[in-house]
Coordinates of C-alpha atoms in Angstrom, one line a residue:
Chain C
M34 CA 5.2 -52.7 -0.3
R35 CA 8.3 -51.4 -1.6
K36 CA 10.1 -48.3 0.1
L37 CA 10.2 -45.3 -2.1
P38 CA 13.3 -43.3 -2.2
G39 CA 13.3 -39.9 -0.8
L40 CA 13.1 -36.4 -2.8
S41 CA 16.0 -34.1 -2.5
E42 CA 15.6 -30.4 -2.5
T43 CA 18.2 -29.4 -4.6
H44 CA 20.6 -31.1 -7.3
I45 CA 24.2 -31.8 -6.6
D46 CA 26.2 -32.0 -9.5
H47 CA 29.6 -33.8 -8.9
R48 CA 30.8 -33.0 -12.5
A49 CA 33.9 -30.6 -13.4
Y50 CA 33.2 -27.9 -15.8
P51 CA 35.7 -25.5 -17.4
P52 CA 36.2 -22.0 -16.0
G53 CA 34.4 -19.1 -17.1
V54 CA 31.4 -16.8 -16.4
A55 CA 27.6 -17.1 -17.8
Y56 CA 25.0 -14.8 -18.0
M57 CA 21.4 -15.8 -17.5
D58 CA 18.1 -14.0 -16.0
G59 CA 19.8 -10.8 -15.1
Q60 CA 22.7 -12.7 -13.3
Y61 CA 26.3 -13.3 -14.1
L62 CA 27.4 -16.6 -12.7
P63 CA 30.2 -19.2 -12.4
M64 CA 30.4 -21.5 -15.5
K65 CA 29.2 -24.5 -13.4
E66 CA 26.2 -22.9 -12.0
A67 CA 24.8 -22.1 -15.6
K68 CA 22.1 -24.4 -15.7
L69 CA 18.5 -24.5 -17.6
S70 CA 15.7 -26.4 -17.2
V71 CA 15.3 -29.6 -18.6
L72 CA 11.9 -28.6 -19.9
D73 CA 13.2 -25.7 -22.0
Y74 CA 12.3 -26.4 -25.6
G75 CA 16.1 -25.2 -26.4
F76 CA 16.9 -28.7 -25.2
L77 CA 13.7 -30.5 -25.7
H78 CA 13.3 -29.6 -29.2
S79 CA 16.7 -27.9 -30.1
D80 CA 14.5 -24.9 -30.6
A81 CA 17.2 -22.4 -30.5
T82 CA 19.7 -19.9 -32.4
Y83 CA 23.1 -19.0 -31.3
D84 CA 26.2 -17.6 -32.4
V85 CA 30.0 -17.9 -31.2
V86 CA 32.5 -15.2 -31.2
H87 CA 36.0 -15.2 -30.0
V88 CA 38.0 -13.2 -28.0
W89 CA 41.8 -12.9 -28.8
A90 CA 44.3 -11.1 -26.9
G91 CA 41.7 -9.3 -25.0
A92 CA 39.4 -8.2 -28.0
F93 CA 36.7 -9.3 -29.8
F94 CA 36.9 -10.4 -33.4
R95 CA 34.2 -9.1 -35.8
L96 CA 31.6 -9.2 -32.9
E97 CA 29.2 -6.5 -34.9
D98 CA 28.9 -9.4 -37.8
H99 CA 28.3 -12.2 -35.2
L100 CA 25.5 -10.1 -33.4
N101 CA 23.9 -9.6 -36.6
R102 CA 23.8 -13.2 -37.6
F103 CA 22.5 -13.9 -34.2
F104 CA 19.6 -11.0 -34.3
R105 CA 18.7 -12.4 -37.9
G106 CA 18.5 -15.9 -36.7
M107 CA 16.0 -14.9 -33.7
E108 CA 14.1 -13.3 -36.3
E109 CA 13.5 -16.1 -38.7
L110 CA 12.8 -18.5 -35.9
N111 CA 10.2 -16.4 -34.3
L112 CA 12.6 -15.8 -31.0
S113 CA 13.0 -12.7 -29.1
I114 CA 15.1 -11.4 -26.1
P115 CA 14.7 -8.4 -24.1
Y116 CA 18.0 -6.9 -25.1
D117 CA 18.6 -5.0 -28.1
K118 CA 22.0 -5.3 -30.0
A119 CA 23.8 -2.7 -27.6
Q120 CA 22.7 -4.4 -24.4
T121 CA 23.5 -8.0 -25.9
R122 CA 27.0 -6.5 -26.5
E123 CA 27.5 -5.2 -23.1
I124 CA 26.7 -8.5 -21.4
L125 CA 29.0 -10.4 -23.7
H126 CA 31.7 -7.7 -22.8
N127 CA 30.9 -8.4 -19.1
C128 CA 30.9 -12.1 -19.4
V129 CA 34.5 -11.8 -20.9
A130 CA 35.6 -9.4 -18.3
L131 CA 34.5 -11.1 -15.7
S132 CA 36.0 -14.4 -16.8
G133 CA 39.4 -12.7 -16.9
L134 CA 40.0 -14.7 -20.0
K135 CA 42.1 -12.8 -22.6
S136 CA 41.3 -15.6 -25.3
A137 CA 37.7 -16.7 -25.0
Y138 CA 35.1 -18.7 -26.5
V139 CA 31.9 -16.7 -26.3
E140 CA 28.6 -18.1 -27.0
F141 CA 25.1 -16.7 -26.8
I142 CA 22.1 -18.3 -27.3
C143 CA 18.6 -17.6 -27.6
T144 CA 16.1 -20.8 -26.8
R145 CA 12.6 -21.1 -27.1
G146 CA 12.3 -21.3 -23.4
T147 CA 9.6 -22.9 -21.3
S148 CA 5.8 -22.4 -20.5
P149 CA 4.6 -23.2 -17.1
T150 CA 1.7 -25.6 -18.5
F151 CA 4.3 -27.4 -20.7
S152 CA 2.3 -26.2 -23.7
R153 CA 3.1 -27.5 -27.1
D154 CA 2.5 -24.1 -28.9
P155 CA 5.6 -22.6 -29.3
R156 CA 4.0 -19.2 -29.1
E157 CA 3.3 -19.9 -25.3
A158 CA 7.0 -20.1 -24.4
E159 CA 8.9 -17.5 -22.5
N160 CA 12.3 -17.3 -24.7
R161 CA 15.5 -17.4 -22.9
F162 CA 18.9 -15.7 -23.4
I163 CA 21.9 -17.5 -22.3
A164 CA 25.5 -16.0 -22.8
F165 CA 29.0 -17.5 -21.7
S166 CA 32.6 -17.0 -21.8
I167 CA 35.0 -19.7 -21.5
P168 CA 38.7 -20.5 -22.6
F169 CA 39.3 -20.4 -26.1
G170 CA 38.9 -23.5 -28.2
S171 CA 39.7 -24.8 -31.5
V172 CA 38.5 -27.5 -33.8
A173 CA 42.3 -28.5 -34.6
N174 CA 44.6 -29.1 -31.6
K175 CA 48.2 -27.8 -31.6
D176 CA 49.9 -30.6 -33.3
Q177 CA 46.9 -30.6 -36.0
M178 CA 47.7 -27.1 -36.5
E179 CA 51.2 -27.7 -37.4
H180 CA 50.8 -30.8 -39.3
G181 CA 47.5 -30.7 -40.7
L182 CA 44.2 -32.5 -40.2
H183 CA 43.0 -35.7 -41.4
L184 CA 39.9 -35.2 -43.0
A185 CA 37.2 -38.1 -43.9
V186 CA 34.8 -37.8 -46.6
T187 CA 31.7 -39.4 -45.4
D188 CA 28.1 -40.0 -46.8
V189 CA 26.3 -38.4 -44.2
L190 CA 24.0 -36.0 -45.7
R191 CA 24.2 -32.5 -44.0
I192 CA 20.5 -31.6 -43.0
P193 CA 19.3 -30.0 -46.1
P194 CA 18.2 -26.2 -46.1
G195 CA 14.5 -27.7 -47.1
S196 CA 14.2 -29.1 -43.6
V197 CA 16.6 -26.6 -41.8
D198 CA 17.9 -23.4 -42.7
P199 CA 21.6 -23.8 -42.4
T200 CA 22.4 -20.0 -42.3
V201 CA 20.4 -19.8 -39.2
K202 CA 23.0 -21.1 -36.5
N203 CA 21.3 -24.1 -35.0
Y204 CA 22.2 -27.0 -32.7
H205 CA 21.1 -29.8 -35.0
W206 CA 24.4 -31.7 -35.2
L207 CA 23.4 -35.5 -35.2
D208 CA 24.5 -35.6 -38.8
M209 CA 27.7 -34.1 -37.9
V210 CA 28.4 -36.4 -34.9
K211 CA 27.5 -39.5 -37.2
G212 CA 30.0 -38.3 -39.5
L213 CA 32.7 -37.6 -36.6
Y214 CA 32.3 -41.3 -35.5
A215 CA 32.4 -42.4 -39.1
A216 CA 35.7 -40.5 -39.3
Y217 CA 37.1 -41.8 -36.0
A218 CA 36.5 -45.5 -37.3
R219 CA 38.7 -44.6 -40.5
G220 CA 41.5 -43.0 -38.5
A221 CA 40.9 -39.6 -39.4
D222 CA 40.4 -36.5 -37.3
T223 CA 37.1 -35.2 -38.6
A224 CA 34.7 -35.4 -41.1
V225 CA 33.1 -33.6 -44.2
L226 CA 29.4 -34.2 -44.7
I227 CA 27.9 -33.9 -48.2
D228 CA 25.0 -32.0 -49.6
G229 CA 21.8 -33.4 -51.6
K230 CA 23.8 -33.6 -54.9
G231 CA 26.6 -35.5 -53.4
N232 CA 28.6 -32.2 -53.5
V233 CA 31.0 -31.3 -50.4
S234 CA 29.0 -29.4 -47.7
E235 CA 30.6 -28.5 -44.5
G236 CA 32.0 -30.5 -41.2
P237 CA 31.5 -30.3 -37.5
G238 CA 31.9 -26.8 -36.5
F239 CA 34.0 -25.7 -39.9
N240 CA 33.6 -24.5 -43.6
I241 CA 35.7 -26.0 -46.0
F242 CA 37.7 -24.6 -48.6
V243 CA 39.9 -26.0 -51.6
F244 CA 42.6 -24.0 -53.1
R245 CA 43.6 -25.2 -56.8
D246 CA 45.8 -23.3 -59.8
G247 CA 45.9 -20.2 -57.6
E248 CA 41.7 -20.1 -57.0
V249 CA 40.1 -20.5 -54.1
S250 CA 36.6 -22.2 -53.7
T251 CA 34.2 -22.9 -51.0
P252 CA 30.8 -24.9 -51.1
I253 CA 27.8 -22.6 -51.9
A254 CA 24.9 -24.6 -50.4
S255 CA 23.7 -26.4 -47.5
V256 CA 26.4 -24.4 -45.1
L257 CA 26.6 -22.2 -42.5
L258 CA 27.7 -18.5 -43.8
G259 CA 30.6 -18.7 -41.5
V260 CA 32.2 -15.3 -40.2
T261 CA 35.7 -16.8 -40.8
R262 CA 34.3 -18.0 -44.1
Q263 CA 33.6 -14.5 -44.7
T264 CA 37.2 -13.4 -43.6
V265 CA 38.9 -15.7 -45.9
F266 CA 36.7 -13.9 -48.8
D267 CA 37.9 -10.6 -47.5
I268 CA 41.7 -11.8 -47.2
C269 CA 41.5 -12.9 -50.6
S270 CA 39.8 -10.0 -51.9
G271 CA 42.9 -8.1 -50.4
M272 CA 45.4 -10.3 -51.9
G273 CA 43.7 -10.2 -55.3
I274 CA 43.2 -14.2 -55.5
P275 CA 39.7 -15.1 -56.8
C276 CA 37.7 -16.9 -54.3
H277 CA 34.2 -18.3 -55.2
A278 CA 31.3 -19.9 -53.5
R279 CA 30.3 -22.7 -55.8
D280 CA 29.3 -26.6 -55.9
V281 CA 32.6 -28.2 -55.1
S282 CA 32.6 -31.9 -55.6
V283 CA 34.5 -34.6 -53.8
E284 CA 36.8 -34.7 -56.8
D285 CA 37.8 -31.2 -56.5
L286 CA 38.2 -31.7 -52.8
K287 CA 40.6 -34.6 -53.2
G288 CA 42.2 -33.2 -56.2
A289 CA 43.0 -29.8 -54.6
D290 CA 46.5 -28.3 -54.4
E291 CA 45.8 -27.3 -50.8
V292 CA 42.7 -27.6 -48.6
F293 CA 41.8 -25.8 -45.4
V294 CA 39.0 -25.3 -42.9
T295 CA 37.6 -22.4 -41.1
S296 CA 35.8 -21.8 -37.9
T297 CA 35.6 -19.3 -35.1
A298 CA 36.9 -22.0 -33.1
G299 CA 40.4 -22.1 -34.4
G300 CA 40.5 -19.6 -37.1
V301 CA 42.0 -21.1 -40.6
M302 CA 43.1 -24.8 -40.2
P303 CA 45.1 -26.6 -42.5
V304 CA 43.9 -30.1 -44.1
T305 CA 46.7 -32.3 -44.9
R306 CA 45.1 -35.6 -45.4
I307 CA 41.9 -37.0 -47.1
D308 CA 40.8 -40.5 -46.7
N309 CA 44.3 -41.6 -45.9
K310 CA 45.9 -39.7 -48.8
P311 CA 47.8 -36.7 -48.9
V312 CA 46.5 -33.3 -50.1
G313 CA 48.5 -31.8 -53.0
A314 CA 52.2 -32.2 -52.6
G315 CA 51.4 -33.2 -48.6
G316 CA 52.4 -31.3 -45.8
V317 CA 51.0 -27.7 -44.9
G318 CA 50.9 -25.6 -48.1
G319 CA 52.1 -22.4 -48.8
F320 CA 49.0 -20.6 -49.5
S321 CA 47.2 -22.1 -46.4
E322 CA 50.1 -20.7 -44.2
K323 CA 49.6 -17.3 -45.8
M324 CA 46.0 -17.4 -45.1
M325 CA 46.7 -18.6 -41.5
A326 CA 49.0 -15.6 -41.0
A327 CA 46.9 -13.1 -42.7
Y328 CA 43.7 -14.4 -40.4
W329 CA 45.6 -13.8 -37.2
E330 CA 47.2 -10.5 -38.6
M331 CA 43.5 -9.3 -39.3
H332 CA 42.9 -9.4 -35.5
N333 CA 45.1 -6.1 -34.9
D334 CA 42.7 -4.3 -37.3
D335 CA 41.0 -1.7 -35.4
S336 CA 37.8 -2.2 -37.6
F337 CA 37.4 -5.9 -36.7
R338 CA 38.5 -5.8 -32.9
E339 CA 36.8 -4.4 -29.8
A340 CA 38.9 -4.5 -26.8
V341 CA 37.5 -5.9 -23.5
S342 CA 37.9 -3.9 -20.4
Y343 CA 39.1 -6.1 -17.8
P344 CA 38.8 -5.2 -14.3
Chain I
M1224 CA 36.8 2.7 -16.0
R1225 CA 33.1 1.4 -16.4
K1226 CA 32.1 -0.6 -13.1
L1227 CA 31.6 -4.4 -13.7
P1228 CA 28.6 -6.2 -12.4
G1229 CA 29.0 -8.6 -9.5
L1230 CA 29.1 -12.1 -9.9
S1231 CA 26.3 -14.1 -8.3
E1232 CA 26.9 -17.5 -6.5
T1233 CA 23.9 -19.4 -7.6
H1234 CA 21.3 -19.0 -10.3
I1235 CA 17.8 -17.6 -9.2
D1236 CA 15.0 -18.9 -11.5
H1237 CA 11.9 -17.1 -11.3
R1238 CA 10.0 -18.9 -13.7
A1239 CA 7.1 -21.5 -13.2
Y1240 CA 7.4 -25.1 -14.1
P1241 CA 4.6 -27.7 -14.3
P1242 CA 4.8 -30.2 -11.2
G1243 CA 6.3 -33.3 -11.4
V1244 CA 9.5 -35.2 -10.4
A1245 CA 12.7 -35.5 -12.1
Y1246 CA 15.7 -37.8 -11.7
M1247 CA 19.4 -36.9 -12.2
D1248 CA 22.6 -38.1 -10.8
G1249 CA 21.1 -40.3 -8.4
Q1250 CA 18.6 -37.9 -6.9
Y1251 CA 15.0 -37.5 -7.1
L1252 CA 14.0 -33.9 -7.5
P1253 CA 11.2 -31.4 -7.9
M1254 CA 10.5 -30.6 -11.4
K1255 CA 11.8 -27.0 -11.0
E1256 CA 15.1 -28.1 -9.6
A1257 CA 15.8 -30.4 -12.7
K1258 CA 18.7 -28.6 -14.7
L1259 CA 21.5 -29.4 -16.9
S1260 CA 24.6 -27.5 -17.5
V1261 CA 24.3 -25.1 -20.6
L1262 CA 27.6 -26.9 -21.6
D1263 CA 25.9 -30.4 -22.0
Y1264 CA 26.2 -31.4 -25.7
G1265 CA 22.8 -32.5 -25.5
F1266 CA 21.9 -28.9 -25.6
L1267 CA 24.6 -27.4 -27.4
H1268 CA 24.6 -30.3 -30.1
S1269 CA 21.4 -32.0 -29.8
D1270 CA 23.2 -35.0 -29.2
A1271 CA 20.8 -37.3 -27.5
T1272 CA 18.1 -39.5 -27.5
Y1273 CA 14.9 -40.0 -25.6
D1274 CA 11.7 -41.6 -25.1
V1275 CA 8.3 -40.9 -23.7
V1276 CA 5.8 -43.2 -22.2
H1277 CA 2.6 -42.5 -20.5
V1278 CA 1.0 -43.3 -17.7
W1279 CA -2.7 -43.7 -17.6
A1280 CA -5.2 -44.6 -14.6
G1281 CA -2.2 -45.6 -12.6
A1282 CA -0.3 -47.8 -14.8
F1283 CA 2.3 -47.2 -17.7
F1284 CA 1.4 -48.5 -21.2
R1285 CA 3.8 -50.5 -23.3
L1286 CA 6.7 -49.4 -21.1
E1287 CA 8.7 -52.3 -22.5
D1288 CA 8.3 -51.1 -25.8
H1289 CA 9.7 -47.6 -24.9
L1290 CA 12.6 -48.8 -23.0
N1291 CA 13.4 -51.2 -25.9
R1292 CA 13.4 -48.1 -28.4
F1293 CA 15.5 -45.8 -26.0
F1294 CA 18.1 -48.9 -25.4
R1295 CA 18.5 -49.2 -29.2
G1296 CA 18.7 -45.5 -29.8
M1297 CA 21.5 -45.2 -27.3
E1298 CA 23.4 -48.0 -29.1
E1299 CA 23.0 -46.3 -32.3
L1300 CA 24.3 -43.0 -31.2
N1301 CA 27.1 -44.7 -29.2
L1302 CA 25.5 -43.4 -26.0
S1303 CA 25.2 -45.4 -22.6
I1304 CA 24.1 -45.0 -19.1
P1305 CA 25.1 -46.7 -15.9
Y1306 CA 21.8 -48.6 -15.6
D1307 CA 20.2 -51.3 -17.3
K1308 CA 16.7 -51.8 -18.5
A1309 CA 15.6 -53.4 -15.1
Q1310 CA 17.2 -50.3 -13.2
T1311 CA 16.0 -47.7 -15.5
R1312 CA 12.6 -48.9 -15.3
E1313 CA 12.7 -48.8 -11.8
I1314 CA 13.8 -45.1 -11.8
L1315 CA 10.8 -44.2 -14.0
H1316 CA 8.4 -45.9 -11.7
N1317 CA 10.0 -43.9 -8.7
C1318 CA 9.6 -40.7 -10.5
V1319 CA 5.8 -41.4 -11.0
A1320 CA 5.1 -42.7 -7.8
L1321 CA 6.9 -39.6 -6.1
S1322 CA 5.2 -37.1 -8.4
G1323 CA 1.8 -38.8 -7.4
L1324 CA 0.4 -38.3 -11.1
K1325 CA -2.1 -41.1 -11.9
S1326 CA -2.0 -39.6 -15.4
A1327 CA 1.4 -38.8 -16.2
Y1328 CA 4.0 -37.7 -19.3
V1329 CA 7.1 -39.6 -18.5
E1330 CA 10.4 -38.5 -20.6
F1331 CA 13.7 -40.4 -20.3
I1332 CA 16.8 -39.1 -21.8
C1333 CA 20.3 -39.7 -22.5
T1334 CA 22.6 -36.7 -23.6
R1335 CA 26.2 -36.9 -24.8
G1336 CA 27.0 -35.0 -21.4
T1337 CA 30.0 -32.8 -20.9
S1338 CA 33.8 -33.1 -20.5
P1339 CA 35.7 -31.1 -18.0
T1340 CA 37.4 -29.6 -20.8
F1341 CA 34.8 -28.8 -23.3
S1342 CA 36.5 -31.3 -25.5
R1343 CA 34.9 -31.2 -29.1
D1344 CA 35.4 -35.3 -29.3
P1345 CA 32.2 -36.6 -28.2
R1346 CA 34.1 -39.9 -26.9
E1347 CA 35.6 -37.7 -24.3
A1348 CA 32.1 -36.8 -22.9
E1349 CA 30.5 -38.3 -19.8
N1350 CA 26.8 -39.3 -21.0
R1351 CA 24.0 -38.0 -18.7
F1352 CA 20.7 -39.7 -17.9
I1353 CA 17.7 -37.8 -17.0
A1354 CA 13.9 -38.7 -16.4
F1355 CA 10.7 -36.7 -15.3
S1356 CA 7.4 -37.5 -14.7
I1357 CA 4.8 -34.4 -15.3
P1358 CA 1.2 -34.1 -15.9
F1359 CA -0.3 -35.8 -19.1
G1360 CA -0.1 -33.8 -22.1
S1361 CA -1.9 -34.0 -25.4
V1362 CA -1.2 -32.9 -28.8
A1363 CA -4.8 -32.2 -29.4
N1364 CA -6.8 -30.5 -26.6
K1365 CA -10.5 -31.4 -25.3
D1366 CA -12.1 -29.4 -28.2
Q1367 CA -9.8 -30.9 -30.9
M1368 CA -10.4 -34.5 -29.7
E1369 CA -14.2 -34.0 -29.8
H1370 CA -14.4 -32.0 -33.2
G1371 CA -11.1 -33.0 -34.7
L1372 CA -7.8 -31.1 -35.5
H1373 CA -7.2 -28.8 -38.4
L1374 CA -4.0 -29.9 -40.4
A1375 CA -1.8 -27.8 -42.7
V1376 CA -0.1 -29.8 -45.2
T1377 CA 3.4 -27.9 -45.6
D1378 CA 6.0 -28.0 -47.9
V1379 CA 8.5 -28.1 -45.0
L1380 CA 10.9 -31.3 -45.6
R1381 CA 11.0 -33.8 -42.6
I1382 CA 15.1 -34.2 -41.9
P1383 CA 15.8 -37.0 -44.2
P1384 CA 17.2 -40.5 -42.9
G1385 CA 20.5 -39.8 -44.9
S1386 CA 21.1 -37.0 -42.3
V1387 CA 19.5 -38.2 -39.2
D1388 CA 17.9 -41.6 -38.4
P1389 CA 14.0 -40.7 -37.8
T1390 CA 13.7 -44.3 -35.9
V1391 CA 16.2 -43.1 -33.2
K1392 CA 14.0 -40.7 -31.4
N1393 CA 15.7 -37.4 -31.6
Y1394 CA 15.3 -33.6 -30.7
H1395 CA 16.0 -32.0 -34.1
W1396 CA 12.6 -30.2 -34.2
L1397 CA 13.5 -27.1 -36.3
D1398 CA 11.7 -28.5 -39.1
M1399 CA 8.6 -29.3 -37.2
V1400 CA 8.5 -26.0 -35.5
K1401 CA 8.7 -24.2 -38.9
G1402 CA 5.8 -26.4 -40.0
L1403 CA 4.0 -25.4 -36.6
Y1404 CA 4.2 -21.6 -37.6
A1405 CA 3.5 -22.1 -41.3
A1406 CA 0.3 -24.2 -39.9
Y1407 CA -0.8 -21.4 -37.6
A1408 CA -0.1 -18.5 -40.5
R1409 CA -3.0 -20.7 -42.1
G1410 CA -5.2 -20.6 -39.3
A1411 CA -4.5 -24.6 -38.9
D1412 CA -3.9 -26.4 -35.4
T1413 CA -0.9 -28.1 -36.4
A1414 CA 1.2 -29.5 -39.7
V1415 CA 2.3 -32.2 -41.5
L1416 CA 5.6 -32.3 -43.1
I1417 CA 6.7 -33.8 -46.1
D1418 CA 9.5 -36.6 -47.4
G1419 CA 12.0 -36.2 -50.3
K1420 CA 9.6 -37.7 -52.7
G1421 CA 6.9 -35.1 -51.8
N1422 CA 5.0 -37.6 -49.9
V1423 CA 3.3 -37.0 -46.3
S1424 CA 5.9 -38.0 -43.4
E1425 CA 4.7 -36.8 -40.0
G1426 CA 4.2 -34.0 -38.0
P1427 CA 5.5 -32.2 -34.5
G1428 CA 5.2 -35.4 -32.2
F1429 CA 2.8 -37.7 -34.3
N1430 CA 2.4 -40.2 -37.1
I1431 CA -0.4 -39.9 -39.4
F1432 CA -3.0 -42.5 -40.8
V1433 CA -5.6 -42.3 -43.5
F1434 CA -8.7 -44.7 -43.9
R1435 CA -10.0 -45.1 -47.3
D1436 CA -12.4 -47.9 -48.6
G1437 CA -12.1 -49.7 -45.6
E1438 CA -8.1 -49.9 -45.4
V1439 CA -5.6 -48.3 -43.1
S1440 CA -2.5 -46.6 -44.4
T1441 CA 0.6 -44.8 -42.7
P1442 CA 3.8 -43.4 -44.1
I1443 CA 6.4 -45.9 -44.3
A1444 CA 9.3 -43.4 -44.7
S1445 CA 11.1 -40.5 -42.8
V1446 CA 9.1 -41.3 -39.7
L1447 CA 9.5 -42.3 -36.1
L1448 CA 8.4 -46.0 -35.4
G1449 CA 5.9 -44.8 -32.8
V1450 CA 4.4 -47.0 -30.2
T1451 CA 0.9 -45.8 -30.7
R1452 CA 1.7 -46.0 -34.3
Q1453 CA 2.6 -49.7 -33.8
T1454 CA -0.7 -49.8 -31.2
V1455 CA -2.7 -48.7 -34.3
F1456 CA -1.4 -51.7 -36.4
D1457 CA -2.0 -54.0 -33.4
I1458 CA -5.6 -52.9 -33.3
C1459 CA -6.2 -53.2 -37.0
S1460 CA -4.9 -56.7 -37.0
G1461 CA -7.3 -57.6 -34.3
M1462 CA -10.3 -56.1 -36.1
G1463 CA -9.2 -57.7 -39.5
I1464 CA -8.9 -54.5 -40.9
P1465 CA -5.9 -54.1 -43.6
C1466 CA -3.1 -51.7 -42.2
H1467 CA -0.3 -50.7 -44.6
A1468 CA 2.8 -48.7 -44.0
R1469 CA 3.4 -47.3 -47.5
D1470 CA 4.1 -44.1 -49.4
V1471 CA 1.3 -41.8 -48.7
S1472 CA 0.5 -38.9 -51.0
V1473 CA -0.7 -35.5 -50.4
E1474 CA -3.6 -36.6 -52.6
D1475 CA -4.1 -39.6 -50.6
L1476 CA -4.2 -37.6 -47.3
K1477 CA -6.6 -35.1 -49.1
G1478 CA -9.0 -38.0 -50.5
A1479 CA -9.5 -40.1 -47.6
D1480 CA -12.4 -40.9 -45.9
E1481 CA -10.9 -40.2 -42.4
V1482 CA -7.7 -39.2 -41.0
F1483 CA -6.2 -39.5 -37.6
V1484 CA -2.9 -38.8 -36.0
T1485 CA -1.1 -40.8 -33.1
S1486 CA 1.0 -39.8 -30.4
T1487 CA 2.0 -41.0 -26.7
A1488 CA 1.0 -37.6 -25.9
G1489 CA -2.7 -38.2 -26.8
G1490 CA -3.1 -41.4 -28.3
V1491 CA -5.3 -41.4 -31.1
M1492 CA -6.6 -38.2 -32.2
P1493 CA -9.1 -37.5 -35.3
V1494 CA -8.3 -35.1 -38.0
T1495 CA -11.4 -33.3 -39.3
R1496 CA -10.1 -30.7 -41.8
I1497 CA -7.1 -30.4 -44.0
D1498 CA -6.0 -26.9 -45.6
N1499 CA -9.4 -25.7 -44.5
K1500 CA -11.4 -28.2 -46.1
P1501 CA -13.2 -30.9 -44.3
V1502 CA -11.9 -34.5 -44.6
G1503 CA -14.4 -37.0 -45.9
A1504 CA -17.9 -36.4 -45.1
G1505 CA -16.9 -33.8 -42.2
G1506 CA -16.8 -34.4 -38.6
V1507 CA -15.1 -37.2 -36.6
G1508 CA -15.6 -40.7 -38.4
G1509 CA -17.1 -43.8 -37.1
F1510 CA -13.7 -45.6 -38.0
S1511 CA -11.7 -43.0 -35.8
E1512 CA -14.1 -43.2 -33.2
K1513 CA -13.7 -47.0 -33.1
M1514 CA -9.9 -46.7 -33.1
M1515 CA -9.9 -44.2 -30.2
A1516 CA -12.1 -46.4 -28.3
A1517 CA -10.1 -49.4 -28.9
Y1518 CA -6.8 -47.6 -28.2
W1519 CA -8.2 -46.5 -24.5
E1520 CA -9.8 -50.0 -24.0
M1521 CA -6.1 -51.6 -24.6
H1522 CA -5.1 -49.7 -21.7
N1523 CA -7.1 -52.3 -19.4
D1524 CA -4.9 -55.3 -21.0
D1525 CA -2.5 -56.8 -18.4
S1526 CA 0.0 -57.4 -21.2
F1527 CA 0.5 -53.6 -22.0
R1528 CA -0.2 -52.4 -18.5
E1529 CA 2.4 -52.0 -15.7
A1530 CA 0.8 -50.5 -12.2
V1531 CA 2.6 -48.1 -10.4
S1532 CA 3.1 -48.4 -6.7
Y1533 CA 2.2 -44.9 -5.2
P1534 CA 2.9 -44.0 -1.5

């Protein structure tokens, strides 16, 4: 008989992970130690909700909005954690302070969790809370921030609201990943997906905006109600610029004067090419530049910032 | 200034997990030690494919079919692992043998994995392979196997093929979980989802079949091409019973003489109530009983079984 391999006691993981600090089960841990059971239904069924908030220059930006969305998402999915909003806020502050990061990407997650019997009934699972603070990341790199992203309009259908509520932030990204590979194959940086009516929806991790004839529009359906998206509405309101959530067709997108995308991971990011053609006059437009400047300026507003107390 | 909590060196997990053995990174591990980084995109983007095969009476059933589906799924998603089919097969055999389980639920997974920089570009991630063997589980419990499942027909739309290819086995289950909670609220055991045309698609972990006037039908679109589904086709073919993959309307389902569902987790399982009304004459039907018997009988067929060498 063939000899069986031996059983190891603990997992040895040789991979490298980014620096940072995570919170799980009452412990603060180095990022490389933050691991969840492969039996967690947050993994095996992507049965989870989450949020991402960023820290910039040592302060959270719009943390209250991210916390509210997270707690609403848990309620929608019948998930719960043993922390209220104030306690969750404190955990996030601790993660960032312990990580020492002045610019951080802070994710917090509630998964369906596990049951000791691997029950298929989600009501029998013990939900799990995880939070972590790692270095700030962006959808667009430095060069793309300067010269603009190249976007591919794909025919990939964003998972429709009748299947999964896009306003409850979730990890169902295989449509996004399919869009990304399609975009790469066409020489683009990232992708935009379409909704059930053939209109523009959103891309991998971002909302999309078009600027034309002095007005701003963004898709109304099949999209996450992004906090950065809301920030653009707020900025437009302050500027006296009309900003509408409405159906945005592919023609609207391609015929725009300017296009930009928004994400907690990067803020407002310009798009200067779509399907290999320049947007508007080409180059990063004047309105997009104003919007980017206003976005970062808002980080100094005390009604949106919450300073972290570092050790 | 407020005192910061300390940083722990390693995660202490007090949860109980089912017995079993997992394989990761060249190691065989007790199930409770099988953990993946919370930064793995298989978790954070549900960017993964997998398969589940079962072991019954000490032998795999249709392992070749499950392996083929898994390798095709990886190709579709641009995922790869450093093992060929023969090596993967050996790992699965080892997991089962080391777990000592004569009836096992054996899952094998390829995730997008991680990149040291947390790059958002899936091409920069190192993919990850995980396999595990835990006790055999079933969609239906003993009582439900005897008396039949109570199914709720929900209006939840199964994630459509235009978004995510259902033939590539994936973890996008929030639609299924929504269906489950809707079913529980109506006093049912589990749910069936609908496709974009309002026809029946599939339920949480199973395909569905209707038997009427001596013919068998199962939904053709928006479904996983289940190995147990294929087994029903094979059994029908052997019995000389017509079996069609076609559009199955909610009326077809409710007007059936008999209904059953199929899954690697449980095999062929009878449905005797739909939305609080009995199916056909009520009780588990004669054809369903024949199908269940034929399914388990097939486990003795050497062309489908592959014995595990236990220590």
